Amino acid sequence: MNTLFSDVLVVGGGMGGVAAALAAAREGRHVILTEEYEWLGGQLTSQAVPPDEHTWIEQFGATASYRSLRDGIRNYYRQWYPLTAAARRETALNPGAGLVSRICSEPRVAVAVIEALLAPHISSGRLRVIRGARPVAATTDGDQVESIEFEDAAGHRTVVSASFVLDATELGDVLPLAGVEHVTGFESRAETGEPSAPEQAEPENQQAFSWCFVIDHVDGDHTIAKPADYDEWRARQPDFWGAPMISLTGPHPRTLEIFTRTFTPTISGDPLAMLADQRAGGGDEELWTFRRILAKGLFEPGSFDSDLVLVNWPMIDYLDGTLTGPDANAHREAAKRQSLAMFYWLQTEAPRPDGGRGWPGLRLRGDVTGTADGFAMAPYIRESRRIRAEYTVVEQDLSIDIRGNADPARYPDTVGVGMYRIDLHPTTGGDNYLDVASVPYEIPLGAMIPVRVDNLLPAGKNLGTTHITNGAFRLHPVEWNVGEVAGTLAAFCMDRSVTPRDVRADTDLLHEFQNHLTQHGVELHWPDVTGY
């Protein structure tokens, strides 16, 4: 068994993990970053989902390093892709002209930019990246996590010891291994006081996850063989769905009214006229443009035969079980079969404007997602295990209706900012969408400090939120902000021989840390503007 040592161990190479590794290495600390999959970037890459962001992301509301990532993606297209002159002049270039984000792009491009951001730290020897590593065990001593044991696909084991352990896994996998107090699913109303919470806790009632895939549409018949269990998936109809789930009909995420979306692979229009604005709506009325990640109209004629579109739609939300229980592998495979059934339906049954059925020209683009089977490398995770924290963000902190105003949610121990509606997808417990209009918020340091353990920090979706407020914290820029703070805080504490708990409790230390974050481009407050 191989044994390694480092100042900081970052477990999980998603958005938060990459940001944490960058921050700790920037502070001069030696870092080991582990990741289960080949690609770093999590939601943005191995899960293939373009960033869900707030309306003002181009002006404010994100860290400087997150902006470097976004700028890098745009510059990659400008340098290497045959953009039209008009597209090249577009300051806020949206390569996919998708309506879910102002920077929809291919996962491979984000991978390239992330690797470039990490490259100087790898070359300096401060950062070591270990791929194909899954955490399987932990050793602890009282309130300290001493080491994490990893296993690769061949069964080889590696133990990593570190002064600080940052859990940046998509599901908070280190928390149960290290005995860190945590929760899953719904907390009870008695515990949180949240009006949208159930009377009793429901730990296995979690947001659906999805196995996404990328498609294009070209000439010819590319229809796949009918999946063996297609008829079973085709017949599924949750009580609240209003139609078979494998269709274009279902509940509206905000109003819950049953409506029918459109899906038109031949749709045309000026991609430069598309503007993602989450205030106006989710943008998913037309599914071809909803999460489009490459718009061929932005490139020189003949460069691409088709747009590229990510399928991360309500119809592939998997409702039959969670990834935090004993049957996780079975649920993972079932979710992929559900997505394959959706793809076959699009090829064979989806309504066309000419009155016909099916789009046989659709293809799975595994070359875009880096896989042989055409799907994303990893399932798209919306909800993680969450630490029991010194402070837990609750619905009352964010809900405009409860607060009675739309002023930002402020905390004296702020370490960043975020903004998104409380947007919960249907759950494994049979709940419909939950949508709550929410205020911009600050990220409290207390939500990143476990109630007991001293040297473990959350670096992703596993900070101290509830099932409900996780819906506003689970997005790309917030996960990056949390990870960046975790990496910076670990180094800050090591430099001063203090704990994260000390930093929050000591006013002088807290202000010093907040100033340090500000100097590195972490925004701590929302600007004084109107129109939220």
PDB file of C-alpha atoms in Angstrom, residues 252-507:
ATOM      1  CA  HIS A 252     -43.718  23.656 -14.784  1.00  0.00           C
ATOM      2  CA  PRO A 253     -40.852  23.997 -12.275  1.00  0.00           C
ATOM      3  CA  ARG A 254     -42.165  27.304 -10.900  1.00  0.00           C
ATOM      4  CA  THR A 255     -45.962  27.132 -11.258  1.00  0.00           C
ATOM      5  CA  LEU A 256     -46.455  23.323 -11.183  1.00  0.00           C
ATOM      6  CA  GLU A 257     -48.981  23.698 -14.009  1.00  0.00           C
ATOM      7  CA  ILE A 258     -48.828  20.875 -16.538  1.00  0.00           C
ATOM      8  CA  PHE A 259     -47.507  22.116 -19.876  1.00  0.00           C
ATOM      9  CA  THR A 260     -45.839  20.764 -22.998  1.00  0.00           C
ATOM     10  CA  ARG A 261     -42.382  21.851 -24.085  1.00  0.00           C
ATOM     11  CA  THR A 262     -41.153  21.899 -27.668  1.00  0.00           C
ATOM     12  CA  PHE A 263     -38.114  20.182 -29.130  1.00  0.00           C
ATOM     13  CA  THR A 264     -37.006  21.320 -32.579  1.00  0.00           C
ATOM     14  CA  PRO A 265     -33.521  20.237 -33.738  1.00  0.00           C
ATOM     15  CA  THR A 266     -33.977  22.159 -36.990  1.00  0.00           C
ATOM     16  CA  ILE A 267     -34.682  25.434 -35.207  1.00  0.00           C
ATOM     17  CA  SER A 268     -32.824  28.449 -36.582  1.00  0.00           C
ATOM     18  CA  GLY A 269     -32.316  32.032 -35.514  1.00  0.00           C
ATOM     19  CA  ASP A 270     -29.612  34.454 -34.518  1.00  0.00           C
ATOM     20  CA  PRO A 271     -27.637  32.891 -31.648  1.00  0.00           C
ATOM     21  CA  LEU A 272     -26.233  36.314 -30.756  1.00  0.00           C
ATOM     22  CA  ALA A 273     -29.783  37.436 -29.959  1.00  0.00           C
ATOM     23  CA  MET A 274     -30.201  34.724 -27.287  1.00  0.00           C
ATOM     24  CA  LEU A 275     -29.874  36.063 -23.740  1.00  0.00           C
ATOM     25  CA  ALA A 276     -29.980  33.833 -20.679  1.00  0.00           C
ATOM     26  CA  ASP A 277     -31.894  35.539 -17.869  1.00  0.00           C
ATOM     27  CA  GLN A 278     -33.087  33.424 -14.969  1.00  0.00           C
ATOM     28  CA  ARG A 279     -35.292  36.281 -13.759  1.00  0.00           C
ATOM     29  CA  ALA A 280     -37.468  35.972 -16.858  1.00  0.00           C
ATOM     30  CA  GLY A 281     -37.789  32.193 -16.637  1.00  0.00           C
ATOM     31  CA  GLY A 282     -35.933  28.931 -16.813  1.00  0.00           C
ATOM     32  CA  GLY A 283     -35.607  29.035 -20.593  1.00  0.00           C
ATOM     33  CA  ASP A 284     -36.696  25.423 -21.045  1.00  0.00           C
ATOM     34  CA  GLU A 285     -39.818  25.968 -23.143  1.00  0.00           C
ATOM     35  CA  GLU A 286     -37.778  25.006 -26.260  1.00  0.00           C
ATOM     36  CA  LEU A 287     -35.460  22.179 -25.291  1.00  0.00           C
ATOM     37  CA  TRP A 288     -33.093  22.398 -28.253  1.00  0.00           C
ATOM     38  CA  THR A 289     -31.852  25.829 -27.184  1.00  0.00           C
ATOM     39  CA  PHE A 290     -32.271  25.338 -23.431  1.00  0.00           C
ATOM     40  CA  ARG A 291     -28.873  23.737 -22.732  1.00  0.00           C
ATOM     41  CA  ARG A 292     -27.263  24.072 -26.146  1.00  0.00           C
ATOM     42  CA  ILE A 293     -23.487  23.993 -25.683  1.00  0.00           C
ATOM     43  CA  LEU A 294     -22.376  24.785 -29.231  1.00  0.00           C
ATOM     44  CA  ALA A 295     -24.401  26.944 -31.632  1.00  0.00           C
ATOM     45  CA  LYS A 296     -23.175  26.316 -35.178  1.00  0.00           C
ATOM     46  CA  GLY A 297     -24.447  29.750 -36.232  1.00  0.00           C
ATOM     47  CA  LEU A 298     -21.649  31.384 -34.226  1.00  0.00           C
ATOM     48  CA  PHE A 299     -19.010  29.765 -36.406  1.00  0.00           C
ATOM     49  CA  GLU A 300     -17.956  30.102 -40.020  1.00  0.00           C
ATOM     50  CA  PRO A 301     -20.410  28.414 -42.418  1.00  0.00           C
ATOM     51  CA  GLY A 302     -19.626  24.736 -42.884  1.00  0.00           C
ATOM     52  CA  SER A 303     -17.573  24.416 -39.702  1.00  0.00           C
ATOM     53  CA  PHE A 304     -20.189  22.298 -37.952  1.00  0.00           C
ATOM     54  CA  ASP A 305     -23.020  20.160 -39.283  1.00  0.00           C
ATOM     55  CA  SER A 306     -25.151  20.683 -36.202  1.00  0.00           C
ATOM     56  CA  ASP A 307     -25.532  22.413 -32.883  1.00  0.00           C
ATOM     57  CA  LEU A 308     -24.532  20.403 -29.822  1.00  0.00           C
ATOM     58  CA  VAL A 309     -27.155  20.098 -27.092  1.00  0.00           C
ATOM     59  CA  LEU A 310     -26.885  18.777 -23.556  1.00  0.00           C
ATOM     60  CA  VAL A 311     -29.873  16.738 -22.442  1.00  0.00           C
ATOM     61  CA  ASN A 312     -30.345  17.610 -18.787  1.00  0.00           C
ATOM     62  CA  TRP A 313     -34.109  17.845 -18.785  1.00  0.00           C
ATOM     63  CA  PRO A 314     -36.837  16.965 -16.266  1.00  0.00           C
ATOM     64  CA  MET A 315     -37.686  13.775 -18.182  1.00  0.00           C
ATOM     65  CA  ILE A 316     -34.418  12.130 -17.115  1.00  0.00           C
ATOM     66  CA  ASP A 317     -34.671  13.029 -13.418  1.00  0.00           C
ATOM     67  CA  TYR A 318     -34.265   9.685 -11.645  1.00  0.00           C
ATOM     68  CA  LEU A 319     -36.805   9.244  -8.847  1.00  0.00           C
ATOM     69  CA  ASP A 320     -36.424   5.610  -7.785  1.00  0.00           C
ATOM     70  CA  GLY A 321     -33.604   5.919  -5.254  1.00  0.00           C
ATOM     71  CA  THR A 322     -30.590   7.782  -3.952  1.00  0.00           C
ATOM     72  CA  LEU A 323     -26.836   7.550  -4.370  1.00  0.00           C
ATOM     73  CA  THR A 324     -26.165   7.719  -0.620  1.00  0.00           C
ATOM     74  CA  GLY A 325     -27.754   4.361   0.215  1.00  0.00           C
ATOM     75  CA  PRO A 326     -26.671   0.727  -0.167  1.00  0.00           C
ATOM     76  CA  ASP A 327     -28.150   0.317  -3.675  1.00  0.00           C
ATOM     77  CA  ALA A 328     -26.292   3.251  -5.219  1.00  0.00           C
ATOM     78  CA  ASN A 329     -24.741   1.253  -8.062  1.00  0.00           C
ATOM     79  CA  ALA A 330     -28.096  -0.201  -9.108  1.00  0.00           C
ATOM     80  CA  HIS A 331     -29.654   3.261  -9.133  1.00  0.00           C
ATOM     81  CA  ARG A 332     -26.772   4.663 -11.169  1.00  0.00           C
ATOM     82  CA  GLU A 333     -27.298   2.052 -13.861  1.00  0.00           C
ATOM     83  CA  ALA A 334     -31.065   2.487 -13.813  1.00  0.00           C
ATOM     84  CA  ALA A 335     -30.698   6.247 -14.257  1.00  0.00           C
ATOM     85  CA  LYS A 336     -28.568   5.662 -17.354  1.00  0.00           C
ATOM     86  CA  ARG A 337     -31.202   3.286 -18.762  1.00  0.00           C
ATOM     87  CA  GLN A 338     -33.882   5.935 -18.175  1.00  0.00           C
ATOM     88  CA  SER A 339     -31.803   8.437 -20.120  1.00  0.00           C
ATOM     89  CA  LEU A 340     -31.248   5.960 -22.940  1.00  0.00           C
ATOM     90  CA  ALA A 341     -35.012   5.417 -23.125  1.00  0.00           C
ATOM     91  CA  MET A 342     -35.477   9.176 -23.419  1.00  0.00           C
ATOM     92  CA  PHE A 343     -32.980   9.324 -26.265  1.00  0.00           C
ATOM     93  CA  TYR A 344     -34.715   6.490 -28.137  1.00  0.00           C
ATOM     94  CA  TRP A 345     -38.066   8.267 -27.683  1.00  0.00           C
ATOM     95  CA  LEU A 346     -36.590  11.440 -29.169  1.00  0.00           C
ATOM     96  CA  GLN A 347     -35.419   9.443 -32.178  1.00  0.00           C
ATOM     97  CA  THR A 348     -38.674   7.556 -32.694  1.00  0.00           C
ATOM     98  CA  GLU A 349     -41.670   9.238 -31.039  1.00  0.00           C
ATOM     99  CA  ALA A 350     -41.013  12.927 -30.345  1.00  0.00           C
ATOM    100  CA  PRO A 351     -43.506  15.125 -32.244  1.00  0.00           C
ATOM    101  CA  ARG A 352     -42.202  17.101 -35.223  1.00  0.00           C
ATOM    102  CA  PRO A 353     -43.583  20.376 -36.606  1.00  0.00           C
ATOM    103  CA  ASP A 354     -44.534  18.568 -39.839  1.00  0.00           C
ATOM    104  CA  GLY A 355     -46.834  16.251 -37.926  1.00  0.00           C
ATOM    105  CA  GLY A 356     -44.484  13.299 -38.049  1.00  0.00           C
ATOM    106  CA  ARG A 357     -42.871  11.445 -35.180  1.00  0.00           C
ATOM    107  CA  GLY A 358     -39.247  11.046 -34.184  1.00  0.00           C
ATOM    108  CA  TRP A 359     -35.942  12.604 -35.155  1.00  0.00           C
ATOM    109  CA  PRO A 360     -33.813   9.724 -36.527  1.00  0.00           C
ATOM    110  CA  GLY A 361     -31.014  12.169 -37.337  1.00  0.00           C
ATOM    111  CA  LEU A 362     -30.205  12.553 -33.636  1.00  0.00           C
ATOM    112  CA  ARG A 363     -26.905  11.085 -32.479  1.00  0.00           C
ATOM    113  CA  LEU A 364     -25.298  10.497 -29.107  1.00  0.00           C
ATOM    114  CA  ARG A 365     -21.999  12.407 -28.991  1.00  0.00           C
ATOM    115  CA  GLY A 366     -19.821  10.464 -26.610  1.00  0.00           C
ATOM    116  CA  ASP A 367     -16.778  12.029 -28.234  1.00  0.00           C
ATOM    117  CA  VAL A 368     -17.952  15.330 -26.700  1.00  0.00           C
ATOM    118  CA  THR A 369     -18.403  13.829 -23.227  1.00  0.00           C
ATOM    119  CA  GLY A 370     -15.291  11.652 -23.358  1.00  0.00           C
ATOM    120  CA  THR A 371     -17.090   8.309 -23.137  1.00  0.00           C
ATOM    121  CA  ALA A 372     -17.679   5.253 -25.304  1.00  0.00           C
ATOM    122  CA  ASP A 373     -21.386   4.898 -24.517  1.00  0.00           C
ATOM    123  CA  GLY A 374     -22.374   8.478 -25.358  1.00  0.00           C
ATOM    124  CA  PHE A 375     -23.270   9.576 -21.845  1.00  0.00           C
ATOM    125  CA  ALA A 376     -21.538  11.927 -19.432  1.00  0.00           C
ATOM    126  CA  MET A 377     -18.741  10.329 -17.427  1.00  0.00           C
ATOM    127  CA  ALA A 378     -20.640  10.837 -14.188  1.00  0.00           C
ATOM    128  CA  PRO A 379     -24.230  11.375 -13.074  1.00  0.00           C
ATOM    129  CA  TYR A 380     -25.319  14.939 -12.411  1.00  0.00           C
ATOM    130  CA  ILE A 381     -25.665  15.322  -8.627  1.00  0.00           C
ATOM    131  CA  ARG A 382     -27.981  17.960  -7.170  1.00  0.00           C
ATOM    132  CA  GLU A 383     -27.875  17.048  -3.485  1.00  0.00           C
ATOM    133  CA  SER A 384     -25.046  15.937  -1.227  1.00  0.00           C
ATOM    134  CA  ARG A 385     -24.622  14.805   2.320  1.00  0.00           C
ATOM    135  CA  ARG A 386     -24.239  18.006   4.358  1.00  0.00           C
ATOM    136  CA  ILE A 387     -22.212  18.686   7.473  1.00  0.00           C
ATOM    137  CA  ARG A 388     -23.885  19.574  10.714  1.00  0.00           C
ATOM    138  CA  ALA A 389     -22.379  23.019  10.935  1.00  0.00           C
ATOM    139  CA  GLU A 390     -21.906  25.792  13.456  1.00  0.00           C
ATOM    140  CA  TYR A 391     -24.470  27.698  11.399  1.00  0.00           C
ATOM    141  CA  THR A 392     -27.046  26.210   9.042  1.00  0.00           C
ATOM    142  CA  VAL A 393     -28.609  28.353   6.317  1.00  0.00           C
ATOM    143  CA  VAL A 394     -32.385  27.906   6.405  1.00  0.00           C
ATOM    144  CA  GLU A 395     -35.305  28.877   4.199  1.00  0.00           C
ATOM    145  CA  GLN A 396     -36.088  31.862   6.422  1.00  0.00           C
ATOM    146  CA  ASP A 397     -32.687  33.341   5.540  1.00  0.00           C
ATOM    147  CA  LEU A 398     -33.367  33.373   1.800  1.00  0.00           C
ATOM    148  CA  SER A 399     -37.089  33.395   1.032  1.00  0.00           C
ATOM    149  CA  ILE A 400     -38.378  36.780  -0.163  1.00  0.00           C
ATOM    150  CA  ASP A 401     -41.883  35.964   1.087  1.00  0.00           C
ATOM    151  CA  ILE A 402     -40.685  35.089   4.580  1.00  0.00           C
ATOM    152  CA  ARG A 403     -38.211  37.958   4.830  1.00  0.00           C
ATOM    153  CA  GLY A 404     -40.681  40.473   3.452  1.00  0.00           C
ATOM    154  CA  ASN A 405     -37.991  42.108   1.314  1.00  0.00           C
ATOM    155  CA  ALA A 406     -35.481  41.315  -1.419  1.00  0.00           C
ATOM    156  CA  ASP A 407     -32.435  42.726   0.368  1.00  0.00           C
ATOM    157  CA  PRO A 408     -29.369  40.462   0.347  1.00  0.00           C
ATOM    158  CA  ALA A 409     -29.006  37.978   3.204  1.00  0.00           C
ATOM    159  CA  ARG A 410     -26.053  39.243   5.225  1.00  0.00           C
ATOM    160  CA  TYR A 411     -23.853  37.533   7.794  1.00  0.00           C
ATOM    161  CA  PRO A 412     -21.045  39.029   9.902  1.00  0.00           C
ATOM    162  CA  ASP A 413     -18.828  36.068   9.019  1.00  0.00           C
ATOM    163  CA  THR A 414     -19.384  36.312   5.259  1.00  0.00           C
ATOM    164  CA  VAL A 415     -16.804  34.585   3.056  1.00  0.00           C
ATOM    165  CA  GLY A 416     -18.446  34.985  -0.345  1.00  0.00           C
ATOM    166  CA  VAL A 417     -21.662  35.571  -2.212  1.00  0.00           C
ATOM    167  CA  GLY A 418     -24.186  33.587  -4.210  1.00  0.00           C
ATOM    168  CA  MET A 419     -27.562  33.936  -5.847  1.00  0.00           C
ATOM    169  CA  TYR A 420     -30.152  31.498  -7.168  1.00  0.00           C
ATOM    170  CA  ARG A 421     -33.772  30.724  -6.543  1.00  0.00           C
ATOM    171  CA  ILE A 422     -34.446  27.842  -4.186  1.00  0.00           C
ATOM    172  CA  ASP A 423     -34.903  25.418  -7.058  1.00  0.00           C
ATOM    173  CA  LEU A 424     -35.592  21.840  -5.973  1.00  0.00           C
ATOM    174  CA  HIS A 425     -36.281  19.130  -8.512  1.00  0.00           C
ATOM    175  CA  PRO A 426     -38.748  16.293  -7.825  1.00  0.00           C
ATOM    176  CA  THR A 427     -37.554  13.954  -5.124  1.00  0.00           C
ATOM    177  CA  THR A 428     -37.105  10.288  -4.431  1.00  0.00           C
ATOM    178  CA  GLY A 429     -39.873  10.618  -1.834  1.00  0.00           C
ATOM    179  CA  GLY A 430     -42.474  11.634  -4.407  1.00  0.00           C
ATOM    180  CA  ASP A 431     -42.431  15.410  -3.946  1.00  0.00           C
ATOM    181  CA  ASN A 432     -43.010  17.733  -6.889  1.00  0.00           C
ATOM    182  CA  TYR A 433     -40.802  20.723  -7.679  1.00  0.00           C
ATOM    183  CA  LEU A 434     -40.284  23.250  -4.919  1.00  0.00           C
ATOM    184  CA  ASP A 435     -39.530  26.764  -6.131  1.00  0.00           C
ATOM    185  CA  VAL A 436     -39.013  29.695  -3.780  1.00  0.00           C
ATOM    186  CA  ALA A 437     -38.099  33.202  -4.922  1.00  0.00           C
ATOM    187  CA  SER A 438     -34.914  34.006  -3.018  1.00  0.00           C
ATOM    188  CA  VAL A 439     -32.634  36.922  -2.257  1.00  0.00           C
ATOM    189  CA  PRO A 440     -28.956  37.234  -3.105  1.00  0.00           C
ATOM    190  CA  TYR A 441     -26.993  35.920  -0.150  1.00  0.00           C
ATOM    191  CA  GLU A 442     -23.649  35.959   1.547  1.00  0.00           C
ATOM    192  CA  ILE A 443     -21.973  32.661   2.412  1.00  0.00           C
ATOM    193  CA  PRO A 444     -21.468  32.428   6.191  1.00  0.00           C
ATOM    194  CA  LEU A 445     -18.218  30.935   7.422  1.00  0.00           C
ATOM    195  CA  GLY A 446     -20.219  29.178  10.126  1.00  0.00           C
ATOM    196  CA  ALA A 447     -21.836  27.012   7.449  1.00  0.00           C
ATOM    197  CA  MET A 448     -18.367  25.680   6.563  1.00  0.00           C
ATOM    198  CA  ILE A 449     -17.303  24.646  10.062  1.00  0.00           C
ATOM    199  CA  PRO A 450     -18.340  21.203  11.354  1.00  0.00           C
ATOM    200  CA  VAL A 451     -19.821  21.129  14.846  1.00  0.00           C
ATOM    201  CA  ARG A 452     -16.988  18.942  16.138  1.00  0.00           C
ATOM    202  CA  VAL A 453     -14.177  18.001  13.738  1.00  0.00           C
ATOM    203  CA  ASP A 454     -11.347  20.548  13.588  1.00  0.00           C
ATOM    204  CA  ASN A 455      -9.406  19.800  10.392  1.00  0.00           C
ATOM    205  CA  LEU A 456     -12.060  18.819   7.871  1.00  0.00           C
ATOM    206  CA  LEU A 457     -13.807  21.411   5.726  1.00  0.00           C
ATOM    207  CA  PRO A 458     -16.605  21.110   3.168  1.00  0.00           C
ATOM    208  CA  ALA A 459     -15.528  22.265  -0.283  1.00  0.00           C
ATOM    209  CA  GLY A 460     -18.674  21.844  -2.341  1.00  0.00           C
ATOM    210  CA  LYS A 461     -22.408  21.243  -1.884  1.00  0.00           C
ATOM    211  CA  ASN A 462     -21.795  19.596   1.484  1.00  0.00           C
ATOM    212  CA  LEU A 463     -21.678  22.754   3.611  1.00  0.00           C
ATOM    213  CA  GLY A 464     -24.261  23.644   6.242  1.00  0.00           C
ATOM    214  CA  THR A 465     -27.422  24.146   4.252  1.00  0.00           C
ATOM    215  CA  THR A 466     -30.708  22.300   4.538  1.00  0.00           C
ATOM    216  CA  HIS A 467     -32.345  20.136   1.900  1.00  0.00           C
ATOM    217  CA  ILE A 468     -34.305  23.249   0.969  1.00  0.00           C
ATOM    218  CA  THR A 469     -31.576  25.902   0.898  1.00  0.00           C
ATOM    219  CA  ASN A 470     -29.235  23.498  -0.871  1.00  0.00           C
ATOM    220  CA  GLY A 471     -31.392  24.348  -3.881  1.00  0.00           C
ATOM    221  CA  ALA A 472     -29.911  27.847  -3.926  1.00  0.00           C
ATOM    222  CA  PHE A 473     -26.325  26.830  -3.029  1.00  0.00           C
ATOM    223  CA  ARG A 474     -25.730  23.861  -5.343  1.00  0.00           C
ATOM    224  CA  LEU A 475     -24.745  25.828  -8.453  1.00  0.00           C
ATOM    225  CA  HIS A 476     -21.356  26.124 -10.151  1.00  0.00           C
ATOM    226  CA  PRO A 477     -20.166  29.589  -8.985  1.00  0.00           C
ATOM    227  CA  VAL A 478     -21.205  28.990  -5.373  1.00  0.00           C
ATOM    228  CA  GLU A 479     -19.562  25.582  -5.240  1.00  0.00           C
ATOM    229  CA  TRP A 480     -16.400  27.193  -6.626  1.00  0.00           C
ATOM    230  CA  ASN A 481     -16.574  29.987  -4.020  1.00  0.00           C
ATOM    231  CA  VAL A 482     -16.996  27.485  -1.182  1.00  0.00           C
ATOM    232  CA  GLY A 483     -14.053  25.450  -2.426  1.00  0.00           C
ATOM    233  CA  GLU A 484     -11.836  28.498  -2.813  1.00  0.00           C
ATOM    234  CA  VAL A 485     -12.618  29.597   0.738  1.00  0.00           C
ATOM    235  CA  ALA A 486     -11.932  26.094   2.078  1.00  0.00           C
ATOM    236  CA  GLY A 487      -8.507  25.950   0.432  1.00  0.00           C
ATOM    237  CA  THR A 488      -7.621  29.453   1.574  1.00  0.00           C
ATOM    238  CA  LEU A 489      -8.845  28.804   5.110  1.00  0.00           C
ATOM    239  CA  ALA A 490      -6.827  25.600   5.462  1.00  0.00           C
ATOM    240  CA  ALA A 491      -3.634  27.449   4.552  1.00  0.00           C
ATOM    241  CA  PHE A 492      -4.556  30.446   6.721  1.00  0.00           C
ATOM    242  CA  CYS A 493      -5.055  28.196   9.754  1.00  0.00           C
ATOM    243  CA  MET A 494      -1.814  26.302   9.179  1.00  0.00           C
ATOM    244  CA  ASP A 495       0.146  29.549   8.889  1.00  0.00           C
ATOM    245  CA  ARG A 496      -1.209  30.737  12.245  1.00  0.00           C
ATOM    246  CA  SER A 497      -1.582  27.418  14.121  1.00  0.00           C
ATOM    247  CA  VAL A 498      -5.301  27.990  14.671  1.00  0.00           C
ATOM    248  CA  THR A 499      -8.461  26.101  13.776  1.00  0.00           C
ATOM    249  CA  PRO A 500     -11.287  27.255  11.506  1.00  0.00           C
ATOM    250  CA  ARG A 501     -13.405  27.502  14.639  1.00  0.00           C
ATOM    251  CA  ASP A 502     -10.882  29.916  16.122  1.00  0.00           C
ATOM    252  CA  VAL A 503     -11.047  32.095  13.024  1.00  0.00           C
ATOM    253  CA  ARG A 504     -14.795  32.441  13.251  1.00  0.00           C
ATOM    254  CA  ALA A 505     -14.808  33.026  17.009  1.00  0.00           C
ATOM    255  CA  ASP A 506     -12.041  35.640  17.122  1.00  0.00           C
ATOM    256  CA  THR A 507     -13.119  38.972  15.622  1.00  0.00           C
TER     257      THR A 507
END
